[in-house]
Coordinates of C-alpha atoms and ligand atoms in Angstrom, one line a residue:
X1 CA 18.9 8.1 46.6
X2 CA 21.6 8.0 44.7
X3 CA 20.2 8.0 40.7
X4 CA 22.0 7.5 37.2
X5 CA 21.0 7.3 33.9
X6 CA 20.5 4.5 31.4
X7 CA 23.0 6.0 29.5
X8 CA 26.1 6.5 32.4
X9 CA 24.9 2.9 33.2
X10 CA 26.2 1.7 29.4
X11 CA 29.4 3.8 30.2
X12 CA 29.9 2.1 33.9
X13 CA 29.4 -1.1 31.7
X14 CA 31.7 -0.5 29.5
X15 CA 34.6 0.8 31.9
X16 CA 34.3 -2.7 33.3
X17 CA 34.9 -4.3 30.1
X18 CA 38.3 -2.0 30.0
X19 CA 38.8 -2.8 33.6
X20 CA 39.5 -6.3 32.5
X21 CA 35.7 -7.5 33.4
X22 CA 34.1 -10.7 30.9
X23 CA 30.8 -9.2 30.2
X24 CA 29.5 -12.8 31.2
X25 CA 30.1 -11.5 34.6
X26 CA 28.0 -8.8 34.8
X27 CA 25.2 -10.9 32.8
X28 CA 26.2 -13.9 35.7
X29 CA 25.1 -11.5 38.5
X30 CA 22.2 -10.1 36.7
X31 CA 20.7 -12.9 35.9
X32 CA 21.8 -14.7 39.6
X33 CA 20.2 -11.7 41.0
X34 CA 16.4 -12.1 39.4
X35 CA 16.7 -15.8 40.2
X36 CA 17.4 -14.9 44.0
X37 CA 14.6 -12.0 44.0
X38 CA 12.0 -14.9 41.9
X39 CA 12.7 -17.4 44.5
X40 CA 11.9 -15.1 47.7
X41 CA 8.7 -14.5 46.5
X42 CA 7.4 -17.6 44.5
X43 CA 9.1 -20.7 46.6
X44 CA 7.6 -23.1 44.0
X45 CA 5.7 -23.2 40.6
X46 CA 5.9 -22.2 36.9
X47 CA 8.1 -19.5 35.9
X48 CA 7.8 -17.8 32.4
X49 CA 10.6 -16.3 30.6
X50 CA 10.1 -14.0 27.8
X51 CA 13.6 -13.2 26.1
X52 CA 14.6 -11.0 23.4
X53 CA 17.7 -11.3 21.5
X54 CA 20.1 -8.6 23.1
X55 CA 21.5 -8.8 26.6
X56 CA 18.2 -7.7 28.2
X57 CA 17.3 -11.7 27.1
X58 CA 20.5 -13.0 27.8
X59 CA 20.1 -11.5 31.3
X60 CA 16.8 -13.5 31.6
X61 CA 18.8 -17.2 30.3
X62 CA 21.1 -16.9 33.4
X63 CA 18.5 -16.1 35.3
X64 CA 16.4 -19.6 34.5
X65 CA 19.4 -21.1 34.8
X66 CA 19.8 -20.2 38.5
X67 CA 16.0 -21.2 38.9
X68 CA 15.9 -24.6 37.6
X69 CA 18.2 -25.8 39.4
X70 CA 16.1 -25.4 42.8
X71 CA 13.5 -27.3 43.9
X72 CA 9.8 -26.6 43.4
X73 CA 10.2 -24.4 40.1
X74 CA 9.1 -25.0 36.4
X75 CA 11.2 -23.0 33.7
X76 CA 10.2 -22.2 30.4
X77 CA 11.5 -19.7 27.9
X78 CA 10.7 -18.5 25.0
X79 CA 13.0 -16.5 22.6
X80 CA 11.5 -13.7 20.2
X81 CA 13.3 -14.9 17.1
X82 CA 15.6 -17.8 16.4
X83 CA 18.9 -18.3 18.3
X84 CA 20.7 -17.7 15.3
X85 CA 19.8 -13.8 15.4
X86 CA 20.9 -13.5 19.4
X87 CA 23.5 -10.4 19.0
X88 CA 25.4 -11.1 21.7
X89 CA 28.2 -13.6 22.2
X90 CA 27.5 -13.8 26.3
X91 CA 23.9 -13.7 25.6
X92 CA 24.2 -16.9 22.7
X93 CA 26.5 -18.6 25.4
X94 CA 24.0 -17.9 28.0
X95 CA 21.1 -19.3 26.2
X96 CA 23.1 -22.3 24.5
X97 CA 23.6 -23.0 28.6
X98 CA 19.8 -23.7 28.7
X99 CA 19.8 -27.3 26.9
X100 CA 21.6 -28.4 29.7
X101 CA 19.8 -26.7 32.7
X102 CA 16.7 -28.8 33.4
X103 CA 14.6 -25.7 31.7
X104 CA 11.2 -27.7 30.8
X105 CA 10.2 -25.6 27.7
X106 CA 12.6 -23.9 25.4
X107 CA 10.8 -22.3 22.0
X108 CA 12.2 -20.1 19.8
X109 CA 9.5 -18.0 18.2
X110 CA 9.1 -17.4 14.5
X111 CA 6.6 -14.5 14.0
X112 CA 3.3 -13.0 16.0
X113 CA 0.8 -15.6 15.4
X114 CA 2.8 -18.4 16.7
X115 CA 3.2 -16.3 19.7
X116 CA 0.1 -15.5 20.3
X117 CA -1.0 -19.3 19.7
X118 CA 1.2 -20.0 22.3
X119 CA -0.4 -22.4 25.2
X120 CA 2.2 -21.6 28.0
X121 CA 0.8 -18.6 29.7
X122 CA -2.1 -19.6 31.4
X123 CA -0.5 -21.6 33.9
X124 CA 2.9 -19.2 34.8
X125 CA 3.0 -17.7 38.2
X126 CA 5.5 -15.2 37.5
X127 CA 6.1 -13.5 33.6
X128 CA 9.9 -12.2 33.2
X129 CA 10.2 -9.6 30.8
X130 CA 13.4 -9.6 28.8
X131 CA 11.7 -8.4 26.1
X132 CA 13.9 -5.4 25.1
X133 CA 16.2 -3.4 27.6
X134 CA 18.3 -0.4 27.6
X135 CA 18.8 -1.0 24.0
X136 CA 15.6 -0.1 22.6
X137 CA 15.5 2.3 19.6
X138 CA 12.5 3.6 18.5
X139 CA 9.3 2.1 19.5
X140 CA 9.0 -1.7 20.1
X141 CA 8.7 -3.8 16.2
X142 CA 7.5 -7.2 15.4
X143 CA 7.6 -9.8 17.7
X144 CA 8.9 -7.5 20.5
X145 CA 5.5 -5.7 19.8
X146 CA 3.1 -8.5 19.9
X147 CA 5.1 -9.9 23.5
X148 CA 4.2 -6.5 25.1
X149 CA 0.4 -6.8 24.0
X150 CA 0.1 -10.7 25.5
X151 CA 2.3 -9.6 28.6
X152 CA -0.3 -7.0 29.5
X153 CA -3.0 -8.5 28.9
X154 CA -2.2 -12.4 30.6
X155 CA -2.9 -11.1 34.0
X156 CA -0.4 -12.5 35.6
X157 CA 2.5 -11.0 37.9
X158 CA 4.8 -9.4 35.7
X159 CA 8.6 -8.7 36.5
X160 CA 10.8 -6.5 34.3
X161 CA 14.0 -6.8 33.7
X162 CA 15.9 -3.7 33.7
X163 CA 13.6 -1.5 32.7
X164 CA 10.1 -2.3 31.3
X165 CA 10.1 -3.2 27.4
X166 CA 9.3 -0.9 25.2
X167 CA 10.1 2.2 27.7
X168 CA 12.8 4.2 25.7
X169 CA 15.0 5.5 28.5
X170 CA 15.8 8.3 25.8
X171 CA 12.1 9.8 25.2
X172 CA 10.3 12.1 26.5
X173 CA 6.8 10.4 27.2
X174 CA 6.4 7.0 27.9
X175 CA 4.9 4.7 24.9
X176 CA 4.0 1.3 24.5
X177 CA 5.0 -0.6 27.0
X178 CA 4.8 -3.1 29.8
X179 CA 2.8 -2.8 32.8
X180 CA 5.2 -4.6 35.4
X181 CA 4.7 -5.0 39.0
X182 CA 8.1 -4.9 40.1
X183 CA 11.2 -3.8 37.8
X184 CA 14.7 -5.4 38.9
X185 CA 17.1 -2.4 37.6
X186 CA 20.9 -3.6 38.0
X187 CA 23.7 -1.8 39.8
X188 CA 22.0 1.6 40.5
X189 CA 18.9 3.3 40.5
X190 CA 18.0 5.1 36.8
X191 CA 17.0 8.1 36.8
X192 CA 14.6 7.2 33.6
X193 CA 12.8 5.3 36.3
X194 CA 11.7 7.7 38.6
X195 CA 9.9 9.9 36.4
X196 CA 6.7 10.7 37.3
X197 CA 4.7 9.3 34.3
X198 CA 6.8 6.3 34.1
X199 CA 6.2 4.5 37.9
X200 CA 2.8 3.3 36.5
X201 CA 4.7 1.2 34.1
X202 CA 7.6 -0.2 36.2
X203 CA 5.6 -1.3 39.2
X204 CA 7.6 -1.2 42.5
X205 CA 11.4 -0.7 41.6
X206 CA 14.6 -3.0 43.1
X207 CA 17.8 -2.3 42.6
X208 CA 20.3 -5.2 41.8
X209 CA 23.6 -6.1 42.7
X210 CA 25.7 -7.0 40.2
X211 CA 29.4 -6.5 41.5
X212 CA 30.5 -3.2 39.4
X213 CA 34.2 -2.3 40.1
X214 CA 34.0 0.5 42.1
X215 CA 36.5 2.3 39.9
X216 CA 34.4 1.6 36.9
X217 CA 32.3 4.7 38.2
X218 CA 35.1 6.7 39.3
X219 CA 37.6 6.7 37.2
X220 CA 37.1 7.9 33.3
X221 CA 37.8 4.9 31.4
X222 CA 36.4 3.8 27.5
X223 CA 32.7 4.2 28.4
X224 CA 33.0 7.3 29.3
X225 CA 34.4 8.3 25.9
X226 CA 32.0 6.2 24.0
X227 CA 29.3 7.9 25.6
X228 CA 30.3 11.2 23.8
X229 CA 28.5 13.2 20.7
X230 CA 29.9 11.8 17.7
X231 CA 30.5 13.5 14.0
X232 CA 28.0 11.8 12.3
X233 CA 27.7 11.1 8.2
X234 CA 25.7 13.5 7.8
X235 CA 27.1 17.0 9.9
X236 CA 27.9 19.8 8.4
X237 CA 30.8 22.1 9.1
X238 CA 30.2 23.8 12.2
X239 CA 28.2 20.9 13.8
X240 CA 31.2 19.2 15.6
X241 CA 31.8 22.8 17.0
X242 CA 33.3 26.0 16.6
X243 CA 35.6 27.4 19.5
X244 CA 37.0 30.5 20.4
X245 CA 40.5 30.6 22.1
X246 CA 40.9 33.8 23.8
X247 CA 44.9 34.0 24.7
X248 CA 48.4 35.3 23.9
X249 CA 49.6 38.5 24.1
X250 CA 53.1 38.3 26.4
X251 CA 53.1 34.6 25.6
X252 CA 52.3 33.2 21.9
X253 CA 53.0 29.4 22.4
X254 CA 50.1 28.6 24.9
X255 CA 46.9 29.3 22.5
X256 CA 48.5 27.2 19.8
X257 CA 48.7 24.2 22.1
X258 CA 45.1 24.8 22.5
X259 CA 44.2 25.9 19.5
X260 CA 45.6 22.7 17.7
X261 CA 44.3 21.1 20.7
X262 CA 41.6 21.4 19.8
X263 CA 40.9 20.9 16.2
X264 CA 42.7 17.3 16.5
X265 CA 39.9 16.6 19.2
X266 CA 37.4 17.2 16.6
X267 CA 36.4 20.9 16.5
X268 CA 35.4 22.1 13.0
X269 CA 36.0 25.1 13.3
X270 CA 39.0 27.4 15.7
X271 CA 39.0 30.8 16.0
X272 CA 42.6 32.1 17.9
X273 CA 41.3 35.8 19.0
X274 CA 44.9 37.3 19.9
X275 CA 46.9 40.7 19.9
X276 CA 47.9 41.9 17.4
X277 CA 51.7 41.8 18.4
X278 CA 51.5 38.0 18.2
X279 CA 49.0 37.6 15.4
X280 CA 51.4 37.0 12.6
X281 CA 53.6 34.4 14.8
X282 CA 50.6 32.6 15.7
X283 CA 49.2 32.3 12.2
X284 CA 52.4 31.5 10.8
X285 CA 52.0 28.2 13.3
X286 CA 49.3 26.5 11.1
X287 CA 46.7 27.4 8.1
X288 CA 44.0 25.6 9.7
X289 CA 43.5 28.2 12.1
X290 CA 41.0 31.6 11.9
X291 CA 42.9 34.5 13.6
X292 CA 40.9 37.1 14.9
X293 CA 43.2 40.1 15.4
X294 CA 42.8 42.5 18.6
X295 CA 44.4 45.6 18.4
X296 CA 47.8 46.3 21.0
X297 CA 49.8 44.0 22.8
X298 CA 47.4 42.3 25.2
X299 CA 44.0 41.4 26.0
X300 CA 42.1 44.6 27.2
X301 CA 38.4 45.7 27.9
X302 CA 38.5 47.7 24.4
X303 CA 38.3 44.4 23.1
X304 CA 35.4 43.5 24.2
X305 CA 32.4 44.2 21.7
X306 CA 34.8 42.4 18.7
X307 CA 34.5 39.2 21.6
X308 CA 30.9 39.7 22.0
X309 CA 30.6 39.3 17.9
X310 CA 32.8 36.5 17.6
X311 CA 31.0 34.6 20.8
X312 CA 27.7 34.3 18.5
X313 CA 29.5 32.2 15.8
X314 CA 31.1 30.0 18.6
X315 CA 29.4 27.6 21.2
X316 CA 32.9 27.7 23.4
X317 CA 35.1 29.9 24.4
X318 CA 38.9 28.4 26.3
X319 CA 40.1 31.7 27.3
X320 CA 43.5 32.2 29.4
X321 CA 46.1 30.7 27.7
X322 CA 49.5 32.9 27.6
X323 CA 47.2 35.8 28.2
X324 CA 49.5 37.4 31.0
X325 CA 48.1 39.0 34.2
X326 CA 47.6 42.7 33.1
X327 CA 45.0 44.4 35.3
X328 CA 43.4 45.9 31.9
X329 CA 43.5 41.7 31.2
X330 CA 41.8 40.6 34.5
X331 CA 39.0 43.2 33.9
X332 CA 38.3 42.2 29.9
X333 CA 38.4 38.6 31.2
X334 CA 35.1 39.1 33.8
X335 CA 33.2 40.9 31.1
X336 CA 34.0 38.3 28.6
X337 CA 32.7 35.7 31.5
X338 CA 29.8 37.5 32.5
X339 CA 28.5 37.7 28.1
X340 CA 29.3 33.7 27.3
X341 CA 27.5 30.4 26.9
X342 CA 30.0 28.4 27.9
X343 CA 33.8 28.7 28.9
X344 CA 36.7 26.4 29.8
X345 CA 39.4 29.2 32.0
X346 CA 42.2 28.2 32.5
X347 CA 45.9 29.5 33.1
X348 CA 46.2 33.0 33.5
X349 CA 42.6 33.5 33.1
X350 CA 42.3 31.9 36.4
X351 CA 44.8 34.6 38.2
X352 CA 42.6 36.4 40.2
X353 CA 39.3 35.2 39.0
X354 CA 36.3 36.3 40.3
X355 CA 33.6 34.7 38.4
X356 CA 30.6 37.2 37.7
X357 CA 27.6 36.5 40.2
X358 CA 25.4 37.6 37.1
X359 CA 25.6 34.9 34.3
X360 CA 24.3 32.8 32.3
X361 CA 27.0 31.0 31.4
X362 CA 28.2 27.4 32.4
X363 CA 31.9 27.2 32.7
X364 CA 34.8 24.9 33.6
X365 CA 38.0 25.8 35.6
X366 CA 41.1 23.5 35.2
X367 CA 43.6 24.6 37.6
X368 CA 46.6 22.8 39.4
X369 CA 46.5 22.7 43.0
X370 CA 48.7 25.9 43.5
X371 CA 45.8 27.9 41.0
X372 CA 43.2 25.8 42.7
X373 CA 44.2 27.7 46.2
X374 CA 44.8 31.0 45.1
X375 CA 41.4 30.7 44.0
X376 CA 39.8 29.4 46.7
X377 CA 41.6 31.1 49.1
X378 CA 42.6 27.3 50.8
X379 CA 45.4 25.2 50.2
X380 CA 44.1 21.7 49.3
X381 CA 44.5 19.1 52.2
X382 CA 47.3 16.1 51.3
X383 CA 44.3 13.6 51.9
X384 CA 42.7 12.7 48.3
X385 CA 39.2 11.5 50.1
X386 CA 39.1 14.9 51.5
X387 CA 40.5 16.6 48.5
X388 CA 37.9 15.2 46.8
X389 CA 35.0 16.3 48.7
X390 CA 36.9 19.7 49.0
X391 CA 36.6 20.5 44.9
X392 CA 33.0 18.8 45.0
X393 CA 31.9 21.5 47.4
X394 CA 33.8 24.3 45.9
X395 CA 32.0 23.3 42.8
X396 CA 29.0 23.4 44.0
X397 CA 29.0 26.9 45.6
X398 CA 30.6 28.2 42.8
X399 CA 28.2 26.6 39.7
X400 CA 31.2 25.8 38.0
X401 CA 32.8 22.2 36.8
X402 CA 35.9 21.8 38.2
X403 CA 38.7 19.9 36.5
X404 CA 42.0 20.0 39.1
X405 CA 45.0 18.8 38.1
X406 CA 47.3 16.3 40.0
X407 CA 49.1 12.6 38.7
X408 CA 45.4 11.8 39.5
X409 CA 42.7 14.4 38.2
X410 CA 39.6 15.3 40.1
X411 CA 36.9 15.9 38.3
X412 CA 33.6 17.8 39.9
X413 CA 30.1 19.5 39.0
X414 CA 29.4 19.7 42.7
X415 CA 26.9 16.8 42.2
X416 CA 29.7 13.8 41.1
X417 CA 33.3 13.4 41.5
X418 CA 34.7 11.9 38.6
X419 CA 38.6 11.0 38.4
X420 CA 41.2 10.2 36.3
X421 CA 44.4 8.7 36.7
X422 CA 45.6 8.6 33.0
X423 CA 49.3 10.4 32.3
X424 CA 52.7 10.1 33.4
X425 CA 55.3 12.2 35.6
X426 CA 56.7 13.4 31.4
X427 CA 53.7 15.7 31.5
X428 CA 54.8 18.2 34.2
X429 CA 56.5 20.1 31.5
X430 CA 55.5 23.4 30.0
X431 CA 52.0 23.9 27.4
X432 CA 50.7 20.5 28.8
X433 CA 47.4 22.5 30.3
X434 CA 47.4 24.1 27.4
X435 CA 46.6 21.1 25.0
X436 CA 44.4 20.1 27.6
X437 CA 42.3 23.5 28.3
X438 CA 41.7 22.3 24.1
X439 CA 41.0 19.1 24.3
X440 CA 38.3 20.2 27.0
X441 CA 37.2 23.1 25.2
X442 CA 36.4 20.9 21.8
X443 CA 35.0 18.4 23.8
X444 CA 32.2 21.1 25.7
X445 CA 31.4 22.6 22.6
X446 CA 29.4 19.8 22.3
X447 CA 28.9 17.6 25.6
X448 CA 28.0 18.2 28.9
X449 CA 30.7 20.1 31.1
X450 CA 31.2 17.0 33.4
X451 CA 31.4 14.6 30.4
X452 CA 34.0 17.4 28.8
X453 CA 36.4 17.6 31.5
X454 CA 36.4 14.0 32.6
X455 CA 37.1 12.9 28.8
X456 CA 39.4 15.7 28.4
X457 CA 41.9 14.9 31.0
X458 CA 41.5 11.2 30.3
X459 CA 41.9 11.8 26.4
X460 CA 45.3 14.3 27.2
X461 CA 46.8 11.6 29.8
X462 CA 46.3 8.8 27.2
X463 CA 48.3 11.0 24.4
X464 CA 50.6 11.8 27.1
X465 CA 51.2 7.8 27.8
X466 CA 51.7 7.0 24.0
X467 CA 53.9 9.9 23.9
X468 CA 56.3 9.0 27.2
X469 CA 56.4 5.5 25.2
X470 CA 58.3 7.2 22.5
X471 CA 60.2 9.8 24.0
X472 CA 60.4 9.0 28.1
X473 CA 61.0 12.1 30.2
X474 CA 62.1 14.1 27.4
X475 CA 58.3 14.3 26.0
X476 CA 57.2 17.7 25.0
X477 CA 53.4 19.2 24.6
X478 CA 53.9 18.9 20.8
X479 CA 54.2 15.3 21.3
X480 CA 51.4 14.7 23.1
X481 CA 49.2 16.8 20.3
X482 CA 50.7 14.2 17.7
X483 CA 49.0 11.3 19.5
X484 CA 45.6 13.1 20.0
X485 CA 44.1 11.8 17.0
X486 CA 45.9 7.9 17.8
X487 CA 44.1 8.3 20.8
X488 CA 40.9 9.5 19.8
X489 CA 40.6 6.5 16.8
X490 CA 41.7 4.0 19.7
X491 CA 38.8 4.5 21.6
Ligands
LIG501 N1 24.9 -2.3 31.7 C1 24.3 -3.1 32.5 O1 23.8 -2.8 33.5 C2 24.1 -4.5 32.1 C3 23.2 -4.7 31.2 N2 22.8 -5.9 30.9 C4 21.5 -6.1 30.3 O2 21.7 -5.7 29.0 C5 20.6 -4.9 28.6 C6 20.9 -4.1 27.4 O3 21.3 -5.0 26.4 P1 21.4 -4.6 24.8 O4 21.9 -5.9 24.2 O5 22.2 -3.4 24.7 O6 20.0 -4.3 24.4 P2 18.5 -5.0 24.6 O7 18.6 -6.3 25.2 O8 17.7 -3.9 25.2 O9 18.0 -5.3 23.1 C7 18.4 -4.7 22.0 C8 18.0 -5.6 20.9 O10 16.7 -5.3 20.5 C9 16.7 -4.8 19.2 N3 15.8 -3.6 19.2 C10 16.2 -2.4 19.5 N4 15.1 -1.6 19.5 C11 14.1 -2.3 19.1 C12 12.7 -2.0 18.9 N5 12.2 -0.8 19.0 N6 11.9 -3.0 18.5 C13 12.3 -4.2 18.4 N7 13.6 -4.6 18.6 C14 14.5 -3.6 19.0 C15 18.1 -4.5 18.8 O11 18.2 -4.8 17.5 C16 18.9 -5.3 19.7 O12 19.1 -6.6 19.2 C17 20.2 -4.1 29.8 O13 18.9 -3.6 29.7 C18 20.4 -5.2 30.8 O14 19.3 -6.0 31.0 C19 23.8 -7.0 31.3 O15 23.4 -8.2 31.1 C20 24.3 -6.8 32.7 C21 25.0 -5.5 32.7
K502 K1 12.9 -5.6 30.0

């Protein structure tokens, strides 16, 4: 079965909001789809509604709505609070709706003991819970609290919306919560809900409908961004991480793109480990960088216990800009792979790659299709489905995250293909991959490998849109750095 989590669900949600969806619409088919589920198993009688004041609740409004206006059914609904602390606009819509839907009791709760006071329960056939859903911090407060306790104890059959109230989809054991009999999840299946100590909680799990934009899950799009680690008040310097760019040597440009890459996605700190040759140029570029000198004119084996120091102060390493294709290079390159946590390669540390078969590092590749089939030993097939399934299997066999390049970018962990269709034709010119091989490499010092690529190439397409606006076909990679940080606060 195919399983997300809570989280990737708010990021789905939110690519439909960029998409052009109305959140209404999503809540619409939420709520349409509980009603429809209710009504094949309960063809007449009293129907309780237990909302909460986020979307969870507003979920449950539409979903009385829908109900009340069949035959056979009492409605009733109570809200945890007063309407004037709802925090959502569709969900205060939604439940302003009700006055005009033939719901037979609408109360809006002031504190515990008028809740539990309340006369309404002992004749419901069916409880909703819309007590708190996949926005729960912490565990459940006052009322929400107090509405778990009387739903557990009332006896009666008990269906969840979303996800039981009170299960945090972010902890680690299950704690107070309610004991449903069937949970109505929306869109896809959560992985949160299939644990093993959590199925006594959600009863028997359906999965809901609610009509998703297939490219809301495909293609990289705001949620996917929002879903990322961000600096918080209180980080220290180091926290929003600290990469090592391994390149340069016959080439100096290439690990300044990525270097300034980069730091203007948010690294703290960026080490440029370089040759010596180029060390000067390359500091001369910006004082914000840390240059790590390697003695001689290119990357060698030599160098390798000065890399193996450096990798402990570092939680990435991008290594293969402008490095050249030295065989003294290539061989440096796999013992650098085979010592380090985690590694974006790209550009001339992808000639003639053989990843080490022992590692424990996790690494992602972003080549263009011409690197993609040196590597794989396969040209890639004109047909994108195929193409598609093509990286997702290479990625798989290999362990690796695979970020190929094209006017649309595939994205793969061998699990998911993720895509992303941001840029313009502008880009095709020289040290783009660079500033991207950065922007991933800032991004995976502190995310998930799949989360860092897709972001990455949708973050280095968007600069490269606002850049093309200015400057048209005549854009340049130092263009597209300027608009990082535009693109970055945008989002
Ligand atoms: N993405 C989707 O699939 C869709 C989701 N829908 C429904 O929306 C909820 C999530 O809604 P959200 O507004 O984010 O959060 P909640 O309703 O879960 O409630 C948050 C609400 O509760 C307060 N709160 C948070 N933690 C606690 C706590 N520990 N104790 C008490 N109160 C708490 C907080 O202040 C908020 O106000 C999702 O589950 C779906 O049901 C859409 O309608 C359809 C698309
Ligand atoms: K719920």
């Amino acid at each position: 079965m195919d399983a997300i989590t809570f989280s990737r669900m708010k990021a789905i949600d939110a690519n439909c909001a960029y998409l052009g969806m109305d959140p209404l619409q999503l809540m619409e088919n939420a709520g349409a789809g509980i009603a429809r589920e209710i009504s094949s198993r309960l063809h007449s009688g009293t129907v309780l509604f237990i909302a909460g004041r986020g979307n969870n609740g507003g979920d449950a409004f539409v979903a009385a709505r829908h109900l009340a206006i069949e035959e056979g059914y009492r409605i009733k609904v109570l809200l945890l609070g007063h309407r004037s602390r709802i925090r959502t606009e569709e969900s205060l819509t939604n439940f302003g709706l009700l006055s005009n839907s033939g719901i037979s009791e609408i109360k809006e709760i002031s504190d515990s003991s008028e809740l539990r006071a309340y006369h309404g329960w002992s004749e419901a056939d069916i409880v909703v819970d819309a007590v708190l859903g996949s926005g729960i911090k912490g565990a459940p407060r006052e009322l929400e609290s107090t509405a778990i306790d009387l739903i557990n104890s009332g006896g009666k059959f008990v269906i969840s919306v979303d996800i039981p109230s009170g299960l945090d989809p972010g902890a680690s054991i299950p704690g107070k919560c309610v004991n449903a009999d069937l949970t109505l999840t929306f869109h896809k299946m959560k992985k949160e809900l299939l644990l093993p100590d959590v199925g006594q909680f959600t009863g028997e799990v359906k999965v809901i409908g609610i009509g998703v934009c297939r490219d809301a899950e495909s293609f990289a799009g705001k949620g996917d961004i929002m879903n990322l680690r961000r600096r918080s008040q209180t980080s220290h310097k180091g926290d929003s991480g600290r990469v090592l760019v391994i390149g340069g040597g016959p080439y100096y440009g290439a690990p300044v793109f990525t270097s300034m890459a980069a730091l203007r996605a948010g690294a703290d700190i960026v080490t440029l480990a370089v040759p010596e040759s180029i060390a000067d140029t390359v500091a001369s570029f910006s004082p914000d960088f840390i240059i790590s000198r390697l003695p001689g004119t290119f990357l060698k084996p030599d160098h390798v216990p000065r890399i193996r120091e450096l990798l402990e102060s570092h939680d990435v390493v991008v290594i293969g800009p402008g490095l050249g294709r030295e065989r003294m290079t290539r061989e440096a390159i796999a013992r650098i792979l085979a010592i380090c946590k985690r590694a974006v390669i790209d550009a001339d540390g992808l000639y003639n790659l053989s990843l080490p078969a022992e590692r424990n590092g996790e690494f992602i590749i972003t080549p263009h299709p011409a690197e993609y089939a040196r590597l794989a030993g396969d040209r890639l097939p004109g047909d994108f489905e195929k193409r598609k399934d093509i990286v997702c299997a290479f990625s798989k066999e290999k362990h690796i995250v695979t970020l190929l390049k094209g006017s649309i970018d595939i994205v793969s962990d061998g699990k998911e293909v993720r895509l992303n269709r941001t840029g313009n034709a502008g880009m095709t010119v020289g040290g783009t991959g660079d500033v991207l091989a950065g922007i991933v490499g800032a991004l995976f010092a502190v995310n998930d490998a799949i989360d860092a690529a897709t972001c990455g190439c949708f973050i280095n397409g968007m600069a490269g849109d606002f850049a093309f606006e200015q400057r048209g076909r005549g854009l340049l990679a130092s263009d597209i750095l300027e608009k990082i940080t535009d693109v970055m606060k945008g989002l």
